[in-house]
GROMACS .gro file of C-alpha atoms in nm:
model
  178
    1MET     CA    1  -9.504  10.139  23.125
    2ASN     CA    2  -9.170  10.302  23.172
    3LYS     CA    3  -8.888  10.116  23.444
    4LEU     CA    4  -8.977  10.427  23.660
    5LYS     CA    5  -9.308  10.375  23.743
    6GLN     CA    6  -9.258  10.010  23.814
    7LYS     CA    7  -9.019  10.055  24.081
    8THR     CA    8  -9.162  10.129  24.429
    9MET     CA    9  -9.032  10.465  24.558
   10ARG     CA   10  -8.916  10.484  24.897
   11GLN     CA   11  -8.721  10.766  25.101
   12ILE     CA   12  -8.626  10.822  25.434
   13LYS     CA   13  -8.559  11.127  25.610
   14ILE     CA   14  -8.407  11.229  25.959
   15ASN     CA   15  -8.658  11.488  26.127
   16SER     CA   16  -8.460  11.524  26.415
   17THR     CA   17  -8.177  11.385  26.639
   18THR     CA   18  -8.301  11.310  26.984
   19GLY     CA   19  -8.011  11.132  27.159
   20SER     CA   20  -7.674  11.263  27.208
   21GLU     CA   21  -7.319  11.117  27.099
   22LEU     CA   22  -7.174  10.789  27.247
   23LEU     CA   23  -6.849  10.941  27.262
   24THR     CA   24  -6.700  11.239  27.439
   25ALA     CA   25  -6.375  11.442  27.268
   26GLN     CA   26  -6.201  11.333  27.590
   27ASN     CA   27  -6.287  10.958  27.479
   28VAL     CA   28  -6.095  11.023  27.186
   29LYS     CA   29  -5.834  11.207  27.320
   30ASP     CA   30  -5.754  10.936  27.574
   31TYR     CA   31  -5.765  10.647  27.302
   32VAL     CA   32  -5.571  10.850  27.055
   33ARG     CA   33  -5.346  11.017  27.305
   34ILE     CA   34  -5.411  11.350  27.277
   35ASP     CA   35  -5.279  11.609  27.515
   36THR     CA   36  -5.402  11.937  27.394
   37THR     CA   37  -5.742  12.132  27.351
   38ALA     CA   38  -5.644  12.265  27.048
   39ASP     CA   39  -5.839  11.997  26.817
   40ASP     CA   40  -6.144  11.969  27.061
   41THR     CA   41  -6.376  12.112  26.781
   42LEU     CA   42  -6.207  11.889  26.539
   43ILE     CA   43  -6.267  11.586  26.740
   44GLY     CA   44  -6.614  11.681  26.789
   45GLU     CA   45  -6.684  11.665  26.427
   46MET     CA   46  -6.486  11.354  26.402
   47ILE     CA   47  -6.706  11.187  26.633
   48SER     CA   48  -7.017  11.292  26.425
   49GLN     CA   49  -6.844  11.188  26.092
   50ALA     CA   50  -6.754  10.846  26.255
   51ARG     CA   51  -7.096  10.767  26.384
   52ILE     CA   52  -7.257  10.868  26.046
   53TRP     CA   53  -7.041  10.657  25.879
   54CYS     CA   54  -7.089  10.359  26.131
   55GLU     CA   55  -7.501  10.404  26.125
   56ASN     CA   56  -7.480  10.399  25.718
   57TYR     CA   57  -7.273  10.064  25.744
   58ILE     CA   58  -7.468   9.877  25.973
   59SER     CA   59  -7.811  10.040  25.839
   60ARG     CA   60  -7.889  10.111  26.205
   61ASP     CA   61  -7.927  10.431  26.438
   62ILE     CA   62  -7.632  10.439  26.691
   63VAL     CA   63  -7.792  10.782  26.805
   64ALA     CA   64  -8.178  10.809  26.890
   65LYS     CA   65  -8.373  10.992  26.588
   66ASN     CA   66  -8.696  11.073  26.505
   67ARG     CA   67  -8.757  10.965  26.116
   68THR     CA   68  -9.028  10.960  25.849
   69TYR     CA   69  -9.051  10.674  25.607
   70TYR     CA   70  -9.240  10.697  25.281
   71LEU     CA   71  -9.353  10.378  25.093
   72GLU     CA   72  -9.517  10.470  24.730
   73LYS     CA   73  -9.667  10.129  24.747
   74THR     CA   74  -9.658   9.807  24.982
   75ASN     CA   75  -9.809   9.475  24.982
   76GLY     CA   76  -9.907   9.534  25.365
   77VAL     CA   77  -9.576   9.434  25.512
   78PHE     CA   78  -9.256   9.622  25.524
   79ASP     CA   79  -8.975   9.684  25.755
   80LEU     CA   80  -8.874  10.006  25.868
   81PRO     CA   81  -8.545  10.142  25.806
   82PHE     CA   82  -8.223  10.192  26.093
   83GLY     CA   83  -8.429  10.019  26.362
   84PRO     CA   84  -8.453   9.940  26.666
   85VAL     CA   85  -8.786  10.138  26.672
   86ALA     CA   86  -8.886  10.312  27.012
   87SER     CA   87  -9.210  10.407  26.935
   88ILE     CA   88  -9.439  10.485  26.626
   89SER     CA   89  -9.589  10.851  26.622
   90GLN     CA   90  -9.815  10.855  26.330
   91LEU     CA   91  -9.894  10.622  25.999
   92THR     CA   92 -10.071  10.752  25.723
   93ILE     CA   93 -10.204  10.573  25.412
   94ASN     CA   94 -10.311  10.791  25.110
   95GLY     CA   95 -10.318  11.101  25.348
   96THR     CA   96 -10.520  10.939  25.645
   97THR     CA   97 -10.388  10.881  25.997
   98THR     CA   98 -10.461  10.520  26.084
   99THR     CA   99 -10.357  10.277  26.386
  100ASP     CA  100 -10.496   9.972  26.206
  101TYR     CA  101 -10.145   9.791  26.192
  102GLU     CA  102  -9.930   9.569  26.393
  103ILE     CA  103  -9.556   9.604  26.506
  104LEU     CA  104  -9.392   9.284  26.454
  105GLY     CA  105  -8.986   9.185  26.497
  106LEU     CA  106  -8.781   9.166  26.791
  107ASP     CA  107  -8.662   9.534  26.740
  108ASN     CA  108  -8.985   9.672  26.650
  109VAL     CA  109  -8.902   9.715  26.267
  110THR     CA  110  -9.165   9.505  26.087
  111ILE     CA  111  -9.494   9.668  26.004
  112GLU     CA  112  -9.821   9.455  25.916
  113LEU     CA  113 -10.101   9.645  25.775
  114ASP     CA  114 -10.461   9.534  25.877
  115GLN     CA  115 -10.565   9.627  25.542
  116GLY     CA  116 -10.320   9.432  25.334
  117PRO     CA  117 -10.168   9.639  25.051
  118ALA     CA  118 -10.139  10.019  25.062
  119GLU     CA  119 -10.016  10.295  24.868
  120ARG     CA  120  -9.857  10.640  24.958
  121VAL     CA  121  -9.773  10.516  25.311
  122LYS     CA  122  -9.588  10.769  25.527
  123ILE     CA  123  -9.453  10.663  25.900
  124THR     CA  124  -9.280  10.850  26.155
  125TYR     CA  125  -9.116  10.692  26.401
  126ILE     CA  126  -8.849  10.744  26.687
  127THR     CA  127  -8.568  10.483  26.710
  128ASN     CA  128  -8.361  10.398  27.024
  129GLY     CA  129  -7.999  10.385  26.918
  130ILE     CA  130  -7.771  10.147  26.998
  131ASN     CA  131  -7.513  10.156  27.301
  132ASN     CA  132  -7.246   9.884  27.278
  133PRO     CA  133  -6.894   9.881  27.374
  134LEU     CA  134  -6.786   9.708  27.056
  135ILE     CA  135  -6.976  10.026  26.855
  136LYS     CA  136  -6.802  10.255  27.091
  137GLN     CA  137  -6.461  10.061  26.978
  138ALA     CA  138  -6.494  10.045  26.639
  139MET     CA  139  -6.589  10.423  26.636
  140LEU     CA  140  -6.277  10.495  26.829
  141GLN     CA  141  -6.065  10.321  26.552
  142LEU     CA  142  -6.229  10.517  26.286
  143ILE     CA  143  -6.180  10.853  26.477
  144SER     CA  144  -5.806  10.757  26.523
  145VAL     CA  145  -5.770  10.689  26.112
  146TYR     CA  146  -5.966  11.051  26.052
  147TYR     CA  147  -5.734  11.186  26.283
  148ASP     CA  148  -5.412  11.053  26.163
  149ASN     CA  149  -5.484  11.095  25.834
  150ARG     CA  150  -5.662  11.412  25.746
  151THR     CA  151  -5.625  11.452  25.384
  152ASP     CA  152  -5.660  11.197  25.098
  153PHE     CA  153  -5.304  11.074  25.066
  154VAL     CA  154  -4.975  11.052  25.271
  155THR     CA  155  -4.668  11.058  25.052
  156GLY     CA  156  -4.573  10.698  24.961
  157VAL     CA  157  -4.875  10.524  25.120
  158ASN     CA  158  -5.223  10.480  24.961
  159LEU     CA  159  -5.509  10.520  25.189
  160ASN     CA  160  -5.817  10.362  25.037
  161GLU     CA  161  -5.986  10.162  25.280
  162LEU     CA  162  -6.092  10.163  25.617
  163PRO     CA  163  -5.962   9.953  25.907
  164SER     CA  164  -6.043   9.619  25.852
  165SER     CA  165  -6.128   9.570  26.237
  166THR     CA  166  -6.358   9.878  26.228
  167LYS     CA  167  -6.569   9.690  25.990
  168ASN     CA  168  -6.512   9.321  26.143
  169ILE     CA  169  -6.658   9.494  26.466
  170LEU     CA  170  -6.962   9.651  26.319
  171THR     CA  171  -7.057   9.354  26.074
  172SER     CA  172  -7.233   9.172  26.373
  173PHE     CA  173  -7.455   9.477  26.406
  174LYS     CA  174  -7.520   9.510  26.053
  175SER     CA  175  -7.879   9.532  25.917
  176MET     CA  176  -7.962   9.385  25.572
  177PHE     CA  177  -8.218   9.678  25.492
  178VAL     CA  178  -8.008   9.923  25.290
   0.00000   0.00000   0.00000
């Protein structure tokens, strides 16, 4: 058996974003001290970019989403990525919808199938998102860096790393799933 077949395939997809951004352009402009409306579109894009970076770093949804997760096979217990989970819309095993499962964990991210091991598991769920002042602060710091450094380099300065304070703030929210 080749190595590709031995690994368990898993995929995750965002079906839709159901929540709204934590920050507004005005929040960012106040933080960065911008007095003009000339960059409002750019700032709006940077808000989304910073949120996506933060979500990927902590492996949790900051803005609520509808997601689908697929597992080729499971031992019957698995964690859903990017919780906290608000609700499960549908769970199918081998193409057949089932309600024979239990939701476990503080953020409702662990699923235990009543039947035990299963193949071709597909689950559609809604995440809550996280609205927290520390996450807002991390995003503001990250957006400030994006805004001040809109190119890959500045003469005489090497920019390789995000500010450590952004990562330090987010570390307490980080999920070890991904």
